[in-house]
Coordinates of C-alpha atoms in Angstrom, one line a residue:
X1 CA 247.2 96.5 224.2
X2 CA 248.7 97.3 220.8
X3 CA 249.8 100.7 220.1
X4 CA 250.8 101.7 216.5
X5 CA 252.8 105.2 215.4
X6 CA 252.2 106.5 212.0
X7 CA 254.0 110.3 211.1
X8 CA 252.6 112.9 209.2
X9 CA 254.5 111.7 206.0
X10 CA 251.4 111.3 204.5
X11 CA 250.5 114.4 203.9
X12 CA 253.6 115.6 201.8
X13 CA 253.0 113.2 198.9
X14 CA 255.5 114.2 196.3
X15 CA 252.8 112.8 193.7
X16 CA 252.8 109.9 196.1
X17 CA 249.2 107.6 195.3
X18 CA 247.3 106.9 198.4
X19 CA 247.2 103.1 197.5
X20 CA 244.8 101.7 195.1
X21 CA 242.4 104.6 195.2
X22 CA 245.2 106.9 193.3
X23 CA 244.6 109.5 195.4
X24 CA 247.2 112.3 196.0
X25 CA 247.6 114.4 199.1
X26 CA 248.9 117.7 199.7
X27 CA 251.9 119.2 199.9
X28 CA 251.6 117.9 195.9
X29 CA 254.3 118.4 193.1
X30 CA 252.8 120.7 190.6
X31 CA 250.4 119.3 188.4
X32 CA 250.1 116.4 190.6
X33 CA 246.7 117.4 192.7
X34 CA 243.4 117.6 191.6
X35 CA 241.4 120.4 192.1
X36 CA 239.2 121.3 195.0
X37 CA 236.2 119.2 195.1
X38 CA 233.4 118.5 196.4
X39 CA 234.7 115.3 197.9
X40 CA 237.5 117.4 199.9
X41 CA 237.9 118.0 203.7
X42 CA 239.6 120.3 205.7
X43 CA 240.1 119.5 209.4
X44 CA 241.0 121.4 212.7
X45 CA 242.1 120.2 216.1
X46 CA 240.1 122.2 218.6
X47 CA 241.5 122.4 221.7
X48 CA 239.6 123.8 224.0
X49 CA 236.2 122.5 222.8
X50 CA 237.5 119.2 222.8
X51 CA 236.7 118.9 218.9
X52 CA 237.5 118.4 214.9
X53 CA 235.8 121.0 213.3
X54 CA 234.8 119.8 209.5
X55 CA 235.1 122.2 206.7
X56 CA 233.9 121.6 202.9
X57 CA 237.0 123.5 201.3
X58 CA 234.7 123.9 197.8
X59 CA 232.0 125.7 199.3
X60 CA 233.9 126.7 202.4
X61 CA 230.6 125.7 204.6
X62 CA 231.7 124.2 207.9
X63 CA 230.0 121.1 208.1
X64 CA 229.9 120.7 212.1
X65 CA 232.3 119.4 214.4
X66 CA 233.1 115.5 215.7
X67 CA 232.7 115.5 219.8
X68 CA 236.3 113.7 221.1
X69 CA 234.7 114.7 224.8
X70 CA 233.4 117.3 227.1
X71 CA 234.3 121.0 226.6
X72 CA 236.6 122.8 229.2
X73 CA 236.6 122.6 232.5
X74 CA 233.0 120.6 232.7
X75 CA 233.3 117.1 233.9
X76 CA 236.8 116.3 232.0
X77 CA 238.4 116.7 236.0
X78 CA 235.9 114.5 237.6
X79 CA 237.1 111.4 239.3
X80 CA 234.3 109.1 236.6
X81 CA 235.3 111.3 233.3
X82 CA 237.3 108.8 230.6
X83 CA 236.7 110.7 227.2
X84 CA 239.5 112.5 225.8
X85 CA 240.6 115.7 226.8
X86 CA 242.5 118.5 224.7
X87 CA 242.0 118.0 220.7
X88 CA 245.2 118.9 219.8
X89 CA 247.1 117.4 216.6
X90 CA 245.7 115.7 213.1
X91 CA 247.2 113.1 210.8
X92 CA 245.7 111.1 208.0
X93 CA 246.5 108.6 205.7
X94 CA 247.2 108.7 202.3
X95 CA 244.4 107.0 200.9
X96 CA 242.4 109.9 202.3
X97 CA 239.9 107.3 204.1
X98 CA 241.2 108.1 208.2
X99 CA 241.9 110.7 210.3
X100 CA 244.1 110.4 213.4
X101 CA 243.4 113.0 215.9
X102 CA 245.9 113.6 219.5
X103 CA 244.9 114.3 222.4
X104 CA 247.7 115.8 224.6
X105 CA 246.3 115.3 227.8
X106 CA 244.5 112.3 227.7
X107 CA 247.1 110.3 225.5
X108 CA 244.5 109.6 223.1
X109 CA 244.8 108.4 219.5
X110 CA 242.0 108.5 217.9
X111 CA 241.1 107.2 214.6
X112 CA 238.0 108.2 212.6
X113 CA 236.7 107.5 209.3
X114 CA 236.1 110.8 206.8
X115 CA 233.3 109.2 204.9
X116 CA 230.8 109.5 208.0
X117 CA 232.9 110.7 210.9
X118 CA 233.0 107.7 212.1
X119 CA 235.1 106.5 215.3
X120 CA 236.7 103.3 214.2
X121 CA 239.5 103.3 217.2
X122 CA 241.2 104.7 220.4
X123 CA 244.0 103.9 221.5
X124 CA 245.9 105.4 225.3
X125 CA 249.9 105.8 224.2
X126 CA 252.2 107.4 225.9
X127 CA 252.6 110.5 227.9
X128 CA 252.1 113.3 225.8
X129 CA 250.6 111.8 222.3
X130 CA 251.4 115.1 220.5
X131 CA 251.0 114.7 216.3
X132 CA 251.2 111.5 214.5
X133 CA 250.3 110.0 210.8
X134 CA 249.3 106.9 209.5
X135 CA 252.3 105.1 207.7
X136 CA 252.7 104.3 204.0
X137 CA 250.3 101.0 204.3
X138 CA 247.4 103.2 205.5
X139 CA 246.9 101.4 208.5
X140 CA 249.8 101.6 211.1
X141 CA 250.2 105.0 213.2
X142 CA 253.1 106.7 214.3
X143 CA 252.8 108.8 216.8
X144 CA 255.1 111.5 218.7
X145 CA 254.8 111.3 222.5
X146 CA 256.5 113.7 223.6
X147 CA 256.9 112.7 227.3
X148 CA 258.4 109.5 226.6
X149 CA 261.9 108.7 224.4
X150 CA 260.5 106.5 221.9
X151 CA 257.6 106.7 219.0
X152 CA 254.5 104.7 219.6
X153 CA 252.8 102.3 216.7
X154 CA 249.7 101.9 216.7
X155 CA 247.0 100.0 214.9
X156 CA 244.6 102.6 213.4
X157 CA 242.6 100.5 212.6
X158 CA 241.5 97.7 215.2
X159 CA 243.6 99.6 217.9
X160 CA 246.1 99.3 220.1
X161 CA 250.0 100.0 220.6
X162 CA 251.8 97.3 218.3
X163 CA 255.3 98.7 218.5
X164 CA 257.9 101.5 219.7
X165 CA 260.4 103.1 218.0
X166 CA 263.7 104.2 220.3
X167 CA 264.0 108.1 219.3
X168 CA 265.4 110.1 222.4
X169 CA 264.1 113.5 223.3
X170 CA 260.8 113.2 224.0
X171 CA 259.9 112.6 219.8
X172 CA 257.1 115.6 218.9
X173 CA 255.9 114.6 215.2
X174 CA 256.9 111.8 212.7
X175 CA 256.7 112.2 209.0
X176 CA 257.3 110.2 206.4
X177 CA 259.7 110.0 203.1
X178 CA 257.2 109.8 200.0
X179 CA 258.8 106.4 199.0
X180 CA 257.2 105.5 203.2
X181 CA 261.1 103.7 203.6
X182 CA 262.0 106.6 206.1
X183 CA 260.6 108.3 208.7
X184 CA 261.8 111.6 210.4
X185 CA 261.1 112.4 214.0
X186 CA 261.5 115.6 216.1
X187 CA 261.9 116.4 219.7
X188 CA 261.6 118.4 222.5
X189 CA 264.2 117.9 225.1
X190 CA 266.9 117.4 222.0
X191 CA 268.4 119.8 219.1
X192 CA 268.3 117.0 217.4
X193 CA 266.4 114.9 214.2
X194 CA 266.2 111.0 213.8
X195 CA 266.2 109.7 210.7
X196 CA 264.3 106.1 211.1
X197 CA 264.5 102.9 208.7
X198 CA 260.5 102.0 208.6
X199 CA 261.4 98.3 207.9
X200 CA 263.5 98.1 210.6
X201 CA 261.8 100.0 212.9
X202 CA 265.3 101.7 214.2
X203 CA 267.3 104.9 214.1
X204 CA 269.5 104.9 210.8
X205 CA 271.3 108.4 211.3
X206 CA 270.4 111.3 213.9
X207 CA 271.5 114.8 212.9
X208 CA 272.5 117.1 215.8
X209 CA 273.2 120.5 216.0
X210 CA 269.5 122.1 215.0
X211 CA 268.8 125.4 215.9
X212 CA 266.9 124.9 219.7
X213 CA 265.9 121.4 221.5
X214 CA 262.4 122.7 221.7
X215 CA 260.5 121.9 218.5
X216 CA 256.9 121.2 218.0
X217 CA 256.1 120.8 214.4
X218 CA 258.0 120.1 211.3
X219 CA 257.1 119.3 207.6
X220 CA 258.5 117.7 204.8
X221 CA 258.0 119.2 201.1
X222 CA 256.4 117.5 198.3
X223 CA 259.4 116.0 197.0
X224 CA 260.7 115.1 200.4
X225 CA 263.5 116.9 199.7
X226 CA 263.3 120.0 202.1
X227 CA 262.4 119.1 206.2
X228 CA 261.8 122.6 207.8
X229 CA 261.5 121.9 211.7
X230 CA 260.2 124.6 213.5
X231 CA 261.1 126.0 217.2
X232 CA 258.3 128.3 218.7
X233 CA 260.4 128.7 221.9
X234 CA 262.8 130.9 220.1
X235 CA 261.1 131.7 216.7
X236 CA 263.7 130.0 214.4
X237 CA 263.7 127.4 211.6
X238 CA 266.0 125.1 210.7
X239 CA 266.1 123.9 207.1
X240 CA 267.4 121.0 206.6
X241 CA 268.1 118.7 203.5
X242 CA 266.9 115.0 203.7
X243 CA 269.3 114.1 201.0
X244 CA 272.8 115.4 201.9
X245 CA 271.6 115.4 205.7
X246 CA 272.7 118.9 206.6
X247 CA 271.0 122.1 208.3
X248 CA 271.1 124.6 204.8
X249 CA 270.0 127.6 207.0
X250 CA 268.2 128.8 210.0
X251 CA 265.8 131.1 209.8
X252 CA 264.8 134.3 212.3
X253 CA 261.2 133.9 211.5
X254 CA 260.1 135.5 214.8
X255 CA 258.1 135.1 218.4
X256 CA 256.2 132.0 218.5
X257 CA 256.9 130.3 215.5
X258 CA 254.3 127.5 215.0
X259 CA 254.0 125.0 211.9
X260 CA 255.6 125.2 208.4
X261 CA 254.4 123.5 205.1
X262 CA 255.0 124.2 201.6
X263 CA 253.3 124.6 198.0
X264 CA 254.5 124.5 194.6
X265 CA 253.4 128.2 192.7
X266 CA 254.7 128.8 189.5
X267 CA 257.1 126.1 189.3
X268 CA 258.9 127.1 192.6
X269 CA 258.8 125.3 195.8
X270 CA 257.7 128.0 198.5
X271 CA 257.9 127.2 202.4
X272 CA 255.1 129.0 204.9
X273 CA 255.7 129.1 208.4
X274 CA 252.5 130.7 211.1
X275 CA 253.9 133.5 213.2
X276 CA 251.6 133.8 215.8
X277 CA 252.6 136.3 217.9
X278 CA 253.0 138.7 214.9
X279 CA 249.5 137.8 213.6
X280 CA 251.5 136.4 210.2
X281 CA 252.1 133.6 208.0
X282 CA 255.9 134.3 206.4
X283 CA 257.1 132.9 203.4
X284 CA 260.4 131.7 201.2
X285 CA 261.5 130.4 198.3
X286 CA 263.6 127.4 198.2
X287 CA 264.1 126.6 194.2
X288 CA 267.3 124.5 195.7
X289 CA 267.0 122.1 198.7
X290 CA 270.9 122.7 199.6
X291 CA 270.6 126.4 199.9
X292 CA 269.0 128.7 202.2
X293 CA 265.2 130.1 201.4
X294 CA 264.6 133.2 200.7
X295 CA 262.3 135.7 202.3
X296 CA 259.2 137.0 200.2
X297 CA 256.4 138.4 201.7
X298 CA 254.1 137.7 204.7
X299 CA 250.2 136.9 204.7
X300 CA 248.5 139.0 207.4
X301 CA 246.0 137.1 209.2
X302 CA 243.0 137.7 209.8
X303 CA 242.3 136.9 213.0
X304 CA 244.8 136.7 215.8
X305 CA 247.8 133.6 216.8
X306 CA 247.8 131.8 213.1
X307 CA 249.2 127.8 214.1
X308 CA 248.5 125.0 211.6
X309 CA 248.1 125.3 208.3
X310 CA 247.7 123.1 204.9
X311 CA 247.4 123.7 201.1
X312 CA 245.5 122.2 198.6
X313 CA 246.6 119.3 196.3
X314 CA 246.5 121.8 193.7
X315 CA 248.5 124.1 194.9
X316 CA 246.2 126.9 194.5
X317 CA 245.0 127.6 198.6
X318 CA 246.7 128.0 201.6
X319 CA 244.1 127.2 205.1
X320 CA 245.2 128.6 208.3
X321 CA 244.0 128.4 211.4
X322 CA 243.5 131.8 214.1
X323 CA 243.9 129.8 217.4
X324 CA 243.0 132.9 219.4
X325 CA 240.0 133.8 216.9
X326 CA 238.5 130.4 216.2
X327 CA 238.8 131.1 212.9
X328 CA 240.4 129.2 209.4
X329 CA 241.6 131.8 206.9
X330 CA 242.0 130.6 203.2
X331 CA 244.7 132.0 201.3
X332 CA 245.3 132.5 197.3
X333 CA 248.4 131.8 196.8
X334 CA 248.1 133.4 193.5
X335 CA 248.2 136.6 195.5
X336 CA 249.5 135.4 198.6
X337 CA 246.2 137.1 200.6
X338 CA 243.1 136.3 202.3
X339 CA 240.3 135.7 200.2
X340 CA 237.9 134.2 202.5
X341 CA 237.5 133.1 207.0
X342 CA 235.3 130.8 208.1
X343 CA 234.1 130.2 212.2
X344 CA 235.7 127.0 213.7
X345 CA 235.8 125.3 217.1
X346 CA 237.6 127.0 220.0
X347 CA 241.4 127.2 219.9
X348 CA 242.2 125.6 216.7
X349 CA 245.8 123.9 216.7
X350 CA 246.7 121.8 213.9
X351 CA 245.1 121.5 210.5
X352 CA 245.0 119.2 207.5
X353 CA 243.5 118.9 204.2
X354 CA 241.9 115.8 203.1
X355 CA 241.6 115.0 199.4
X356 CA 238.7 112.8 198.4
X357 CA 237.9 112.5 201.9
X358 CA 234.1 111.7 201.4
X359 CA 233.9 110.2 197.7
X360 CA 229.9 109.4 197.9
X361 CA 227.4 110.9 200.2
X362 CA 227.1 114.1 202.1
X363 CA 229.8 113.3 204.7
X364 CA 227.7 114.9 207.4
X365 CA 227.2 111.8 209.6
X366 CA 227.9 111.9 213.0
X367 CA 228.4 115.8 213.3
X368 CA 227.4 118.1 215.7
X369 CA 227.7 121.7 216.3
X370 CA 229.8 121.3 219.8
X371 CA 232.4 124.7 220.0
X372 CA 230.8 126.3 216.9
X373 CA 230.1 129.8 218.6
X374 CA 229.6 131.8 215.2
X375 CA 232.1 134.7 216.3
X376 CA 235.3 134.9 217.2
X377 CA 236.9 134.7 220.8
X378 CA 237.4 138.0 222.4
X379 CA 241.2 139.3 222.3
X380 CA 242.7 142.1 223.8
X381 CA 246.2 142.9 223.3
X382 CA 247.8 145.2 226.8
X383 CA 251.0 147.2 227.9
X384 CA 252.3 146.1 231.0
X385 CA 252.5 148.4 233.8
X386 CA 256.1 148.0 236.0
X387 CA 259.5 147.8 236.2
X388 CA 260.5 145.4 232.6
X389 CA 261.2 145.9 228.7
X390 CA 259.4 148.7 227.0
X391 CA 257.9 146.4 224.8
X392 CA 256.3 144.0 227.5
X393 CA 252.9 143.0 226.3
X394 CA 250.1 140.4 227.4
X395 CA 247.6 139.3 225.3
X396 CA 244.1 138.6 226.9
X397 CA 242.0 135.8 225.2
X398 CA 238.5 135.4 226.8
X399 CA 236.3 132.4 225.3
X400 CA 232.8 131.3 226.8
X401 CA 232.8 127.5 227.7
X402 CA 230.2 125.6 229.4
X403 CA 228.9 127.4 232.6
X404 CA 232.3 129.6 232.9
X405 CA 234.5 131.5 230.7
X406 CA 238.2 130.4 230.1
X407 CA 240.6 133.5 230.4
X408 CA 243.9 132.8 228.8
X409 CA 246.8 135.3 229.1
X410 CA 249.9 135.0 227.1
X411 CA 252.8 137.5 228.9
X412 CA 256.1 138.2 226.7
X413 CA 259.0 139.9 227.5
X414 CA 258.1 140.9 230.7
X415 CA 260.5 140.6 234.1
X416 CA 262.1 137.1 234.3
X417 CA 260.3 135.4 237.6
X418 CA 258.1 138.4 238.5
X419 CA 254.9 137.8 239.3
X420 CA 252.0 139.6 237.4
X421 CA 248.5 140.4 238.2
X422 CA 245.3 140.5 235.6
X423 CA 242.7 143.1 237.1
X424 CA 239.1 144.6 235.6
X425 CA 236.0 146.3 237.2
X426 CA 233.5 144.5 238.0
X427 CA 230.5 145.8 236.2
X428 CA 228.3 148.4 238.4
X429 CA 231.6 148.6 241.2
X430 CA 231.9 152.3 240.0
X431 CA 235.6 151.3 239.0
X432 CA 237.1 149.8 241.3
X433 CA 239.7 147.0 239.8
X434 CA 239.4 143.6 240.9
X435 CA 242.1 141.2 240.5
X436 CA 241.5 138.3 238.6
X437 CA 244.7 136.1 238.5
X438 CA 248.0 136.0 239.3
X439 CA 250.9 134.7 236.8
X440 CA 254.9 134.5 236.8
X441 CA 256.9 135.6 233.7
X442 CA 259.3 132.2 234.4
X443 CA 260.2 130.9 230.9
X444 CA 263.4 132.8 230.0
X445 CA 264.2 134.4 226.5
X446 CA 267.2 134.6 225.0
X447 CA 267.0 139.0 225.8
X448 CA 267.2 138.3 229.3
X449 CA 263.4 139.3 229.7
X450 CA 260.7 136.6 231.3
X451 CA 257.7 134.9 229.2
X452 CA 254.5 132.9 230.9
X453 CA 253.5 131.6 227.4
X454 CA 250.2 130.3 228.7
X455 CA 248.2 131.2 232.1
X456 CA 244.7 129.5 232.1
X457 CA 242.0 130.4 234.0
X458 CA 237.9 129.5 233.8
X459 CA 235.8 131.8 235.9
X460 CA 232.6 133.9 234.8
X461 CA 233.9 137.0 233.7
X462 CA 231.3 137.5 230.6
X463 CA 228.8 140.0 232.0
X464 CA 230.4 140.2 235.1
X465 CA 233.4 142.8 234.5
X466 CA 234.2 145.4 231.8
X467 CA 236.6 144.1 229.7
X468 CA 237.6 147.2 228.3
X469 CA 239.3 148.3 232.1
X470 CA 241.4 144.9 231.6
X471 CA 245.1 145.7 232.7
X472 CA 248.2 143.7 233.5
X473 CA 250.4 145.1 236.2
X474 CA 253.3 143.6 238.1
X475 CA 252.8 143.0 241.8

């Protein structure tokens, strides 16, 4: 089998062409974009419906969603099921012709063409294919798998692993310079950032000492100047200059930091980093890549648990996905508000924007309407009864999937290793509270208190109990 890697480089174009099409994808140097257009596309990795929701950014109509495989929990744990399972993270390449879409569980790459939606190739990598983009030449893939120490490449195109990249850690995401001669790889089991000669396919410097060695998601600016990797473990930032290959700054940018990207407004670079257990998207100014940003202002979502987000080539919008609300806010970065939500697919991850995506046609091949429920998930935000900090909360997320309901808890800063119970009435039991699940609060935080970031469960609880008697207590 060939396997190919391509990092999210592409999507940080400083003004970089996407080959002989001239396109230019965001993050864009001002001036450098086009307008929003009717050929545009945004995209979201839906995790739980196991889809890519499609968005017309000009008209903000959501177009339908590409199937990757059967929702949760129907047949994807049966013995015969070999589709993908968890839609998780989105790359593309520059010429704006492919998509690459991850899926965590399954290993999955898979490539599909924008104009119709098209699945043009899948590819198994390594354990935990987590976010990758197409290289410079719009064909290779680099991909992050996170369970492994080294990158995958893979042939986007005609499929297949084709190379590995040594990067130790358990590599997350891999972007790429806007020249495409270096590529810059994250990790999870390592405070540390590879820089990576593309033509040599090896590790030209590695720079320690980052701020956690749990990070997810990182971005380059438009200039590839600034790399903000982000650690949602312990809600920092570290800001980090490609050129002089220091950490600037870290940033305290709060619980559950997710992804960071940038836009150019008014002549100043501006990096925005999703907040999602404060329901924000924060964000600085960084005029000088060798200094530390400054704070502005935060955009309040709309919905609950922002995670990716992308801007516009013109530098104009800001789209963020709600992964607790199914939603995609868009953002005028004139104002730095919400001007507009749209419904997406259930538990939206990453995002990307897609410039001159669909150049001819409707783009609406091959689309269905698989996850597209029309509201948003139910969300329900609890004290938590017992012995812990004062400020120990759970948040309940209820979704309905096919033939069940997926209840999702998220407990923070409750007692470290206790265990926890989720109880309701059943409707018509004249109150009495039945439990529902039990959960340990095992992943430690740096106060000393306990977090269980994410307890699943998929049982019918839709018309069956009263969510508003919903409580958290500890056993």
């Amino acid at each position: 089998m060939k396997f190919i890697i391509v990092s999210a480089s592409i999507a940080w174009l400083v003004g970089l062409v996407g080959g002989v099409r001239g396109v230019v994808q965001a993050p864009a140097l001002a001036g450098a974009g086009a307008p929003v257009s009717e050929s545009d596309r945004i995209y979201t990795g839906d995790q739980s419906s196991n889809t890519i929701t499609v968005i017309k950014p000009l008209t903000g109509e959501v177009l339908g969603t590409i199937s990757l495989g059967d929702e949760r929990l129907t047949d994807v744990i049966g013995p015969q099921y070999v589709r993908s399972v968890n839609s998780h993270g989105l790359g593309f390449s520059r010429d704006g012709q492919y998509i690459v879409s991850l899926s965590v569980t399954s290993n999955t790459v898979t490539v599909i063409r924008c104009v119709d939606n098209a699945i043009i190739s899948q590819t198994y990598a390594d354990r935990n294919a987590h976010e990758a983009f197409f290289a410079a030449d719009n064909q290779t893939v680099w991909v992050g798998t996170r369970g492994v120490d080294h990158i995958d490449i893979i042939d986007g195109i005609h499929g297949g692993v084709i190379g590995k990249v040594d990067s130790w850690g358990g590599p997350s995401k891999v972007l790429f310079s806007p020249d495409g001669k270096t590529a810059y790889a994250n990790h999870i089991r390592s405070a540390s950032l590879s820089f990576i000669d593309v033509a040599s396919r090896s590790v030209i410097y590695n720079l320690t000492g980052l701020a956690n060695s749990f990070s997810s998601d990182m971005m380059l600016s438009a200039d590839g100047l600034r790399l903000w990797v982000a650690h949602k473990m312990v809600g920092k930032v570290s800001v980090i200059s490609t050129v002089s290959r220091k950490i600037v700054a870290v940033l305290d940018t709060g619980v559950e930091t997710n992804h960071p990207n940038f836009a150019v407004v008014n002549g100043t670079t501006y990096g925005f980093v999703t907040v999602a257990a404060l329901n924000l998207t924060k964000v600085y100014a960084q005029p000088d890549p060798e200094k530390a940003p400054v704070y502005v202002t935060s955009i309040l979502a709309s919905g609950i648990e922002p995670h990716g987000l992308w801007p516009s080539p013109d530098n104009t919008r800001m789209y963020i996905v709600n992964e607790h609300s199914d939603t995609v806010d868009f953002v005028d970065l004139s104002t730095m508000r919400v001007v507009d939500t749209v419904y997406v697919g259930q538990e939206g991850q990453a995002l990307i924007y897609v410039a001159d995506a669909v150049p001819s046609g409707s783009g609406t091949q091959n689309l269905g309407v698989q996850g597209l429920m029309g509201k948003a998930a139910f969300n329900k935000l609890l004290s938590v009864e017992g012995n812990h900090s004062a400020d120990a909360t759970a948040l309940i997320t209820i979704r309905p999937e096919q033939g069940l309901d997926m209840f999702q808890v998220i407990g923070r800063n409750l007692k470290l290793n206790a265990t926890y119970t989720a109880s309701a009435s059943c409707l018509g039991c004249n109150g009495v509270k039945i439990p529902l699940v039990d959960f340990s609060a095992s992943q430690a935080t740096t106060a000393g208190c306990g977090n269980a970031p994410q307890v699943l469960a998929f049982f019918k609880f839709n018309g069956v109990y009263d969510a508003e008697t919903l409580e958290i207590s500890e056993k």
